[in-house]
XYZ file of C-alpha atoms in Angstrom:
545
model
C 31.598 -8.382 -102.067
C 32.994 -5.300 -104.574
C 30.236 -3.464 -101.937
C 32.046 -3.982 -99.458
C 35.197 -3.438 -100.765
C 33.887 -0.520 -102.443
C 32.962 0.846 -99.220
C 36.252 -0.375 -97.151
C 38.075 1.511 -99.906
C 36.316 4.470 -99.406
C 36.754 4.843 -95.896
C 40.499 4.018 -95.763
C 40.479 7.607 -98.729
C 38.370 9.161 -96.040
C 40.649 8.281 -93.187
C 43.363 9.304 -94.877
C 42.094 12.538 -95.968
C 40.971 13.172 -92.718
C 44.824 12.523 -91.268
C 45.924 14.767 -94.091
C 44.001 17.458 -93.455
C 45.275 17.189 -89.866
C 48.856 16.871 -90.447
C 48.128 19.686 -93.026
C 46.237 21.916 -90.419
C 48.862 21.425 -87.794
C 51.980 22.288 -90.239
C 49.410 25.549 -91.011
C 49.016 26.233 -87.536
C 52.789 26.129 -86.902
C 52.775 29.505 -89.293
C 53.302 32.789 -86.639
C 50.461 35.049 -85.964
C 52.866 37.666 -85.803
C 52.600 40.286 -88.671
C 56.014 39.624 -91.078
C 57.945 42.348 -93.151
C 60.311 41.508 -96.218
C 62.762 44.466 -96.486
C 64.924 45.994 -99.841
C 68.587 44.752 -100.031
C 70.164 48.176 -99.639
C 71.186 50.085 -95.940
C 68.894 53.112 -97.651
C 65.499 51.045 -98.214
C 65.846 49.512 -95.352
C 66.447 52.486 -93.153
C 63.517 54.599 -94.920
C 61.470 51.269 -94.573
C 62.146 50.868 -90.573
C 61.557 54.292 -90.000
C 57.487 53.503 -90.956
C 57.755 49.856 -89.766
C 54.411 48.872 -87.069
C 56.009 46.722 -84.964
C 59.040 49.117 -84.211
C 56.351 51.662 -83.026
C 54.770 49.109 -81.623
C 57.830 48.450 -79.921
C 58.533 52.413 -79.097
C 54.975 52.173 -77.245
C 55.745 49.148 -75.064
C 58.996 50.139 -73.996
C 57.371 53.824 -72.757
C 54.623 51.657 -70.666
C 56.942 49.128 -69.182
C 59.708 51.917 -68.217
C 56.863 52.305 -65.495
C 58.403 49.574 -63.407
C 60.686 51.104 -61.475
C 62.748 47.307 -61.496
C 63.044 47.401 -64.982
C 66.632 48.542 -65.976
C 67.931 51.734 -67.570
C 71.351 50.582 -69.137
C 71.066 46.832 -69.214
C 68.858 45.573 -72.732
C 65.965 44.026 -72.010
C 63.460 43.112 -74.822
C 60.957 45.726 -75.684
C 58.000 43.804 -75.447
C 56.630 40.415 -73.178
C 59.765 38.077 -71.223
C 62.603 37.008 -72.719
C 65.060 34.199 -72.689
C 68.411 33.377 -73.957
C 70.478 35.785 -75.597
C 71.462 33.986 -79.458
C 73.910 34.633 -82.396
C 75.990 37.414 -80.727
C 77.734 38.200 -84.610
C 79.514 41.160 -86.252
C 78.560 42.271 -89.556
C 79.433 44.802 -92.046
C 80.395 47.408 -88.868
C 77.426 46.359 -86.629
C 77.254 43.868 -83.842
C 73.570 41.982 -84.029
C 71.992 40.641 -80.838
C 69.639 37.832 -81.298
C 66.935 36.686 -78.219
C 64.515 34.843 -77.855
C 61.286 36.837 -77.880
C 57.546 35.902 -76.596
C 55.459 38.150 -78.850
C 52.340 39.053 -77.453
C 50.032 37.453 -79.820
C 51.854 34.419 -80.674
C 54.052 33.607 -77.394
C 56.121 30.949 -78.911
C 59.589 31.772 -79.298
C 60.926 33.559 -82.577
C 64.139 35.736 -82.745
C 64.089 38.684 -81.516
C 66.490 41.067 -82.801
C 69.188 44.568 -81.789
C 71.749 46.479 -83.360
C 74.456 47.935 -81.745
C 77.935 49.611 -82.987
C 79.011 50.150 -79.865
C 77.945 46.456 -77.723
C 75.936 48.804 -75.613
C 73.155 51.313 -77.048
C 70.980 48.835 -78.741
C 68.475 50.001 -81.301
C 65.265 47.103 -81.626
C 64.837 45.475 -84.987
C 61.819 43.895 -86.410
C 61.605 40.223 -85.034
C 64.218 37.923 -87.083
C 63.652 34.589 -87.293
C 59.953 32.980 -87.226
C 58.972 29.671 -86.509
C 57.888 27.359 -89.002
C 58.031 24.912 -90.267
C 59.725 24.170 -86.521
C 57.331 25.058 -83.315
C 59.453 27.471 -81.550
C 63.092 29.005 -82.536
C 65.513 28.153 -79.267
C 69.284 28.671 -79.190
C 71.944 28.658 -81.812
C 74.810 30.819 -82.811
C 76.065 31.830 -86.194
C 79.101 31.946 -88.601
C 79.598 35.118 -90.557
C 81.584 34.562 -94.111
C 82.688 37.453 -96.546
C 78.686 37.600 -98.419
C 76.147 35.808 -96.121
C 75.384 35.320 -92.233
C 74.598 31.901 -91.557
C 72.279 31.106 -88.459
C 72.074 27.458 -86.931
C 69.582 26.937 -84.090
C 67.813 24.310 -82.835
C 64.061 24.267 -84.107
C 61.619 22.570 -81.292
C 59.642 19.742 -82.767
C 61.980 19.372 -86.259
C 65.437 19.376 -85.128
C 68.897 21.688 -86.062
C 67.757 24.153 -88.625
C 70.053 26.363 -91.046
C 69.210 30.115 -91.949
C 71.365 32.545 -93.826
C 70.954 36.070 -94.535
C 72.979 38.511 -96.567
C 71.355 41.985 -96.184
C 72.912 44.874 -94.462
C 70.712 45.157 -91.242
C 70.086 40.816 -91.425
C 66.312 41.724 -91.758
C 65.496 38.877 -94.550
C 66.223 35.442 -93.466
C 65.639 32.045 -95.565
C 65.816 28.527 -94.243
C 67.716 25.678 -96.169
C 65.262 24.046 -97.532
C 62.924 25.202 -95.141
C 63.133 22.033 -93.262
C 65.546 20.586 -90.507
C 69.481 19.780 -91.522
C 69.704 17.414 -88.341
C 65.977 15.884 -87.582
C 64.600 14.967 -84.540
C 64.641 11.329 -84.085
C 61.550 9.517 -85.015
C 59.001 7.821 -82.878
C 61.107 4.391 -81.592
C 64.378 6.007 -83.445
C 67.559 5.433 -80.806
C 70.502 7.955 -81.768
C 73.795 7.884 -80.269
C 73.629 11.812 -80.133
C 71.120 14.368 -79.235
C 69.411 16.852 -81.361
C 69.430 20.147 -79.254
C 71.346 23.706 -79.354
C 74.055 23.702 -82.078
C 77.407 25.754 -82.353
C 78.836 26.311 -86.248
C 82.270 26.824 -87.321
C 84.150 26.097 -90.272
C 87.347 24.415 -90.611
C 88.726 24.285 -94.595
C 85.967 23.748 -96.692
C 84.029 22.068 -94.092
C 81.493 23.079 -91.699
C 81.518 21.549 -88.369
C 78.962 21.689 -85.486
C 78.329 20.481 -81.996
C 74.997 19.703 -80.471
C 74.665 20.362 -77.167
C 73.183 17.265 -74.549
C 74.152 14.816 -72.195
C 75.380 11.224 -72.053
C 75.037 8.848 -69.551
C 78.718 7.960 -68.724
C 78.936 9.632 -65.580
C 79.293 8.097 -61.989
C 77.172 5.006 -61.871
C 75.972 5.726 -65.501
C 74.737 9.124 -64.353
C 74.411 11.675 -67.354
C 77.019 14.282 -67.606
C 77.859 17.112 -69.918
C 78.625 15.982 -73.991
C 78.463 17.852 -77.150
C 77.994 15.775 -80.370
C 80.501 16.471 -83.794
C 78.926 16.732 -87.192
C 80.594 17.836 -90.346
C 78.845 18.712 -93.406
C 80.256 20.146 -97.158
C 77.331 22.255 -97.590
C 75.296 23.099 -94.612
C 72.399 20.975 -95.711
C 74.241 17.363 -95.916
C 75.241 16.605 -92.340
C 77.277 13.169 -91.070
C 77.789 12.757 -87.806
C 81.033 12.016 -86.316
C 81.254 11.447 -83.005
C 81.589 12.946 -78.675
C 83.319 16.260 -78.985
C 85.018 16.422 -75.538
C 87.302 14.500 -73.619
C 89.238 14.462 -70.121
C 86.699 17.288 -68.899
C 86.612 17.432 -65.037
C 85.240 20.524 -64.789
C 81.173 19.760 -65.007
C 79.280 18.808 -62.242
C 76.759 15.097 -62.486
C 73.655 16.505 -64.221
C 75.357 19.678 -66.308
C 74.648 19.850 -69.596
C 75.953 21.800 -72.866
C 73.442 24.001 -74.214
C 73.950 26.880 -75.779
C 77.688 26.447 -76.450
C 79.946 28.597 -78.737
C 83.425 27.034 -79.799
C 86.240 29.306 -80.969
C 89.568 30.276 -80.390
C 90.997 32.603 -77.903
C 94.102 34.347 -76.822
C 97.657 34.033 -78.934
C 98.548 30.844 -77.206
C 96.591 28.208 -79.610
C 93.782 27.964 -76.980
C 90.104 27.541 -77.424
C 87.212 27.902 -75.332
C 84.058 26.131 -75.068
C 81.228 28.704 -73.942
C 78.336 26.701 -72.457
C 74.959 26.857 -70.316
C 74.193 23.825 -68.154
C 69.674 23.436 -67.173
C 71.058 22.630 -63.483
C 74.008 25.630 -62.876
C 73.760 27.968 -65.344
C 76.667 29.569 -67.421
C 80.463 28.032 -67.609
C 83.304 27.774 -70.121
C 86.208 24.768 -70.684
C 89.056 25.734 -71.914
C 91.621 23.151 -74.019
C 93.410 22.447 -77.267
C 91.468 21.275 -80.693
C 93.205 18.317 -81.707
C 92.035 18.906 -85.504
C 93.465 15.743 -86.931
C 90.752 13.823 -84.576
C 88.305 16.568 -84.016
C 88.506 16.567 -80.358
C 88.571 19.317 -78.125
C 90.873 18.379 -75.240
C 90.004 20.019 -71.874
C 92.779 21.720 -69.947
C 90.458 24.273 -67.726
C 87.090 25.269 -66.496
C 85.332 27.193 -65.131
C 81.894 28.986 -64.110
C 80.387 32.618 -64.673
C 77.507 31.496 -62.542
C 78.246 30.133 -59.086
C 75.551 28.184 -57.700
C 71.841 27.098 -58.736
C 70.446 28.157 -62.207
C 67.284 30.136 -60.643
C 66.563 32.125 -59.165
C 68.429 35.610 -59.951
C 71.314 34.152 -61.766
C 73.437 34.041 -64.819
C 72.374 32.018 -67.692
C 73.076 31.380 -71.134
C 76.169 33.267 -73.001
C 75.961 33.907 -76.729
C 79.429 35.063 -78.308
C 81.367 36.593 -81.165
C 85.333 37.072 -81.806
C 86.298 40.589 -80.760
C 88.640 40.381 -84.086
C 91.981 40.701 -81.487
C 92.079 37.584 -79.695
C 89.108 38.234 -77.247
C 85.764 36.960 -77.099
C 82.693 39.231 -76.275
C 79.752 37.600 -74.624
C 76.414 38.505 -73.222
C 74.723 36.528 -70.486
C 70.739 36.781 -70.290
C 70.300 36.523 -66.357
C 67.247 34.873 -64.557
C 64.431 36.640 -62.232
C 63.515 36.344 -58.947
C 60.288 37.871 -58.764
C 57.171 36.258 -60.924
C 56.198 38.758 -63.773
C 54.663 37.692 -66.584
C 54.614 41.055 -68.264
C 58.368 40.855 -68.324
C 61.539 39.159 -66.151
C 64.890 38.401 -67.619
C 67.462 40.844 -69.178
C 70.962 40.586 -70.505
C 74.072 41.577 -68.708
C 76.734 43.840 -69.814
C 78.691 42.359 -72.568
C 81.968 41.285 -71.340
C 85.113 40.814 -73.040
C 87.215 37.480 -72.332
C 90.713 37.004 -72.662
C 93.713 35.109 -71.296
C 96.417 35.778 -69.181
C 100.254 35.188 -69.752
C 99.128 31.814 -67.522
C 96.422 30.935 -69.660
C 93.970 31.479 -67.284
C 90.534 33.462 -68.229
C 90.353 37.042 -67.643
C 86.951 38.943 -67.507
C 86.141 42.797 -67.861
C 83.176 44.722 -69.045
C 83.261 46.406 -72.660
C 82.013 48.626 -75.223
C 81.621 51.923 -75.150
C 80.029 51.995 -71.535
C 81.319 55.531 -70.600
C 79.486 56.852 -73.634
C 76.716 56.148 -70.728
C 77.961 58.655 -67.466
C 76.206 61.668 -66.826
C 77.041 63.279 -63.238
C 80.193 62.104 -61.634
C 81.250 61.432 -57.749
C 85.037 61.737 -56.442
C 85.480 60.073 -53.044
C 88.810 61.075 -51.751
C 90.777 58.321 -49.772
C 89.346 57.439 -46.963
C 90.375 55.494 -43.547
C 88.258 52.505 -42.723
C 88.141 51.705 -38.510
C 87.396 48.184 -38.287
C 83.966 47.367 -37.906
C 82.291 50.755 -38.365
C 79.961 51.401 -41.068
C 80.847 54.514 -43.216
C 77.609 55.790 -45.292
C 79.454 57.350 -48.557
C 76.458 60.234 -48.482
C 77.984 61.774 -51.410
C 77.134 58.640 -53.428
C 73.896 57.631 -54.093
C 71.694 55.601 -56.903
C 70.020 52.903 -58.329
C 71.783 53.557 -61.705
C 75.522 53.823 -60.747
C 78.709 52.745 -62.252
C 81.345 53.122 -59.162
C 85.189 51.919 -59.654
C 86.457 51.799 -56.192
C 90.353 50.656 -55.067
C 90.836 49.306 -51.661
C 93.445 48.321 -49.405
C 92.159 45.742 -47.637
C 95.588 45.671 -45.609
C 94.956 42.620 -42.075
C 90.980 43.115 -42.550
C 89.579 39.629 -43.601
C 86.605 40.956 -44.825
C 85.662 44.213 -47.215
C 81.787 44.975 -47.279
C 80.223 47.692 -49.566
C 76.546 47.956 -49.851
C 74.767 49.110 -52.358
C 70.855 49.558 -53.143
C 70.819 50.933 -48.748
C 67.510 52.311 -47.564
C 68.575 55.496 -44.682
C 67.109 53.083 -42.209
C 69.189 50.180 -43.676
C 65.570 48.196 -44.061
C 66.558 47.178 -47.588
C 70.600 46.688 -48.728
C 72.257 44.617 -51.102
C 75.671 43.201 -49.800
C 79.229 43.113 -51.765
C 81.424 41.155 -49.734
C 85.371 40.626 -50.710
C 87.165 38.032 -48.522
C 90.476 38.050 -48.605
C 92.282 34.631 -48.757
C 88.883 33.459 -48.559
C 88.608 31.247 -51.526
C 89.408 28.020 -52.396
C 93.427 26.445 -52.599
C 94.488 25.628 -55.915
C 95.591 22.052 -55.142
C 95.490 21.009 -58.879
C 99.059 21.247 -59.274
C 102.398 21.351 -57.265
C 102.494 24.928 -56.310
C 99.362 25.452 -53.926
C 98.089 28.793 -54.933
C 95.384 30.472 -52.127
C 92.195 32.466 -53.465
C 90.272 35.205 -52.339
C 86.830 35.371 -53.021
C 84.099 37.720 -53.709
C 80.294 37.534 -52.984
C 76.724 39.019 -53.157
C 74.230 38.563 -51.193
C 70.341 39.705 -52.138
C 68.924 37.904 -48.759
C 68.202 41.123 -47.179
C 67.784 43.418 -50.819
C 64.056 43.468 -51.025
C 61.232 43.794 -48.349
C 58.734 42.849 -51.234
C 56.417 39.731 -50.554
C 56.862 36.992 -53.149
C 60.548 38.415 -54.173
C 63.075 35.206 -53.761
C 66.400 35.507 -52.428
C 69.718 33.714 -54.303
C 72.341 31.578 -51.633
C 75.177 34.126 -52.086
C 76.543 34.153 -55.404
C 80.652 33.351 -54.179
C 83.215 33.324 -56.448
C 86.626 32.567 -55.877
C 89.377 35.307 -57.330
C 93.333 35.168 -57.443
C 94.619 38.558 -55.490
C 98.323 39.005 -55.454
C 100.139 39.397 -51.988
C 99.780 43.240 -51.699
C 97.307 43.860 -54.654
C 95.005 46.147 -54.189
C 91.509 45.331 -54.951
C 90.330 46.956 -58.121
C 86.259 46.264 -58.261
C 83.980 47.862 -60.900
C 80.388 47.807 -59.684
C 77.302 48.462 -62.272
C 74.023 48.860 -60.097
C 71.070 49.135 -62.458
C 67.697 49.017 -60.396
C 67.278 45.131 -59.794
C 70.695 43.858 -61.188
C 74.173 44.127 -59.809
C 77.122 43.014 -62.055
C 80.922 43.186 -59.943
C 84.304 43.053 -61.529
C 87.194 42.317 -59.745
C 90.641 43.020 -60.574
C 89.770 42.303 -64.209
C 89.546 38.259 -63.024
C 86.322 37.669 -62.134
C 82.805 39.008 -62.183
C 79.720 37.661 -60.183
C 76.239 39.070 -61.166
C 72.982 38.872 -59.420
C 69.262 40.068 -59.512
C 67.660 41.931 -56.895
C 64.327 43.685 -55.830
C 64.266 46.423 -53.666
C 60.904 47.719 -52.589
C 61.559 51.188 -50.846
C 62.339 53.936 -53.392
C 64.825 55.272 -51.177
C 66.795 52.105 -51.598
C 69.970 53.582 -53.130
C 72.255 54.672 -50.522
C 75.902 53.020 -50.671
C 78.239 52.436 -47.502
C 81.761 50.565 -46.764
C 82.931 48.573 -43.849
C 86.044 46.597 -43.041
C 85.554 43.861 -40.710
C 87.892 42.538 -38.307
C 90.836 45.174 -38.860
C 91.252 48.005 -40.260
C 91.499 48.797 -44.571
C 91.659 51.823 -47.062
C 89.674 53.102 -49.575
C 92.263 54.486 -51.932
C 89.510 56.040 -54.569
C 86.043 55.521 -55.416
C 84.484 57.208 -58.712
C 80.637 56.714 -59.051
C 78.675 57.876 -62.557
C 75.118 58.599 -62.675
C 74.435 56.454 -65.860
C 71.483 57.352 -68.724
C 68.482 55.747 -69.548
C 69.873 53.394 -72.966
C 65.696 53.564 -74.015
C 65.234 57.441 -73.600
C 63.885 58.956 -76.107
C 64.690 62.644 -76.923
């Protein structure tokens, strides 16, 4: 009998060793196979210890072979190494702006952090990656708070839940997790939780921190699931309670959006704050509202998209953010591919800055010091458009061209420029501005008509296996008698337009001729003006001297 207990004993130990040593194995394996630096605490060591760092040479020889893809952009970032995914923890610190990603290294493609410094929002400079995973499987999207000594980063860690990471050295090369373990777990096995655990947003209000998880709830249409972010507070970043639904009387989502990626702040001088947001099923948006802060609930007043139709392919996806200190709010988009690749795909937009008008509505326009980027420059005088005829702007020509052009679109319904033209017009990306085209404003008393603009990729490429996007439309208010104002960045398989400083659309595209970069205008219908056009030649961001 003590045999066979004897022996039952034994092989419950063994059993349990043996689940040990797996649980221990598979926290172990968790650990990143790619190589990890700890830098000094000073700008100086860290400077002189970058300037010898592997991976940054590493990084120096993988940009220089995948420059050899002549789709791969010039001006927009794009990671220096494997594909890339949401842009996270847009922040300003100590006189730099820091651009997190999420990277695939090479030889362990999970995601960690990839990392860029900029002072300007547009000539990047590649960091050493930032944030690792472990003890968490991957590192996906969060955003961060920056306080007077530390940067704190709160993302969501796949397989653990929210985690918390804080650095406080001048470049944000050292990172440490709280505790190295999750603030906000993952439910258990069986575990029911009336939130979700997915992409946070940090801010603090007093002495408090709060955050929102993004997900979804199903309270929608027939108990559909629509759009929610969940409210936690916490004293201390590690101790978190949660509180409860962060939004209410939002109309603006569509059955099936979600929340990730969000970024909460205030904007504009009016008491206004915007909810930046990503939704799985049409990509990027923003709600606009009041914080009630004595219920912590963000009340929805307005909405809107930066993405106008299906997430994939070729469109706009997930916006990370950060105060421009005046009001504003600068974000950068990562947008989505169209072509497979698995040597690289997406890349970020422009930054943009966001602001609001004496209406409270959102205004859009590119920033940072993108002139800093024009080399040879192109004056095209005004210039009468017949109705209906195609004018080829010969002068003009490029598939790495900022062009501001004013237009007078006077009776003509319709205002075409292409862009990314082949001489035999085989391959040519369409910019279409309709006027009064847009949707009515019927969402209060005064009826208020739209314009719209549009850009079509269906006849951009000639490439086999290159998708095309339904037209990327998006309605814009035009004043009776405005002119339009657009600002067009063309940078070899991405165009990003801005019109009247109201509205940008943005949209990937493939051409497969090399002598796809002719430009031409055309008013349909009746006769317009082109008042000016200015196009820049714009540098290669990666050159090296």
């Amino acid at each position: 009998m003590r045999g066979e207990l004897a022996g039952t004993i034994l092989r419950a130990f063994l059993i349990a060793e043996t689940l040990f040593s797996s649980l221990t194995m598979a926290q172990e394996n968790r650990a990143s196979k790619v190589p990890f630096y700890t830098f000094g605490t000073t700008l100086e060591e860290q400077e002189k210890q970058l300037k010898a760092n592997p991976m940054l040479k590493r990084f120096d020889d993988s940009r220089k072979e995948l420059a050899k893809d002549h789709h791969r952009p010039t001006y927009h970032y794009v990671s220096p190494e494997g594909i890339m995914n949401d842009p996270n923890g847009l922040c300003f610190w100590q006189g730099r702006w820091h651009l997190f990603y999420q990277g695939f290294p090479p030889e362990d493609p999970r995601v960690h952090w990839g990392h860029a410094v900029s002072t300007d929002l547009i000539h990047w400079r590649d960091l050493p990656y930032a944030i690792y995973p472990n003890p968490e499987d991957r590192v996906y999207s969060g955003t961060t708070f920056v306080e007077k000594n530390r940067v704190i980063a709160m993302y969501h860690g796949v397989g653990s839940g929210t985690m918390v990471a804080t650095s406080t050295d001048p470049l944000l090369l050292n990172w440490t997790k709280l505790g190295n373990k999750p603030v906000i777990p993952i439910p258990k096995p069986g575990e029911q939780l009336p939130y979700n655990v997915f992409d946070p947003a940090i801010w603090k209000k007093g002495d408090q921190y709060y955050s929102v998880l993004a997900g979804r709830r199903p309270v929608g249409p027939g108990g559909k699931l629509v759009r929610a972010l969940f409210l936690f507070r916490s004293p201390d970043l590690a101790n978190w309670h949660y509180l409860h639904p962060f939004i209410e009387n939002d109309g603006y989502g569509m059955v099936g959006d979600d929340g990730a990626c969000p970024y909460f702040w205030p904007i504009g001088d009016q008491g206004k704050y915007i909810l930046l947001h990503f939704s799985h099923m049409s990509g990027g948006k923003y709600l606009l509202g009041d914080y009630d802060q004595v219920h912590d609930k963000f009340i929805v007043t307005d909405g809107g998209n930066f993405n106008h139709g299906p997430m994939l392919p070729n469109g706009v996806h997930a916006p990370s953010a950060y105060p421009d200190g005046k009001g504003g709010i600068n974000v950068i988009f990562n947008i989505n591919e169209g072509k497979t690749d698995k040597t690289w795909g997406r890349i970020m937009t422009l930054p943009r800055l966001l602001t609001l008008d004496e209406n409270g509505k959102l205004l859009m326009s590119p920033t940072g010091d993108i002139a800093s980027l024009r080399s040879k420059k192109v004056t095209v005088a005004e210039t009468t458009l017949p109705a209906n005829q195609e004018i080829v702007l010969r002068a003009v020509s490029g598939n790495a061209l900022e062009m501001h052009a004013v237009i007078d679109p006077k009776d003509s319904p319709t205002i075409e420029l292409n862009v990314l033209r082949s001489p035999g017009k085989e391959e040519y990306t369409r910019i279409l501005f309709y006027k009064n085209g847009g949707f009515w404003d019927r969402s209060e008393a005064k009826n208020v008509q739209y314009s719209a603009i549009s850009i079509d990729n269906s006849t951009a490429s000639t490439l086999e296996g290159v998708r095309s996007r339904v037209p990327e439309t998006a309605s814009v208010f035009i004043k009776d008698g405005e002119l339009i104002d657009l600002r067009i960045f063309v940078d070899k398989s991405i165009v990003e337009v801005f019109v009247n400083g109201r509205q940008c659309v943005a949209v990937r595209m493939y051409p497969g001729r090399s002598d796809s970069q002719g430009v031409s205008i055309q008013a349909h219908g009746s006769g317009a003006t082109l008042k000016s056009l200015e196009a820049w030649q714009m540098d290669n961001l990666f050159a090296k001297p």
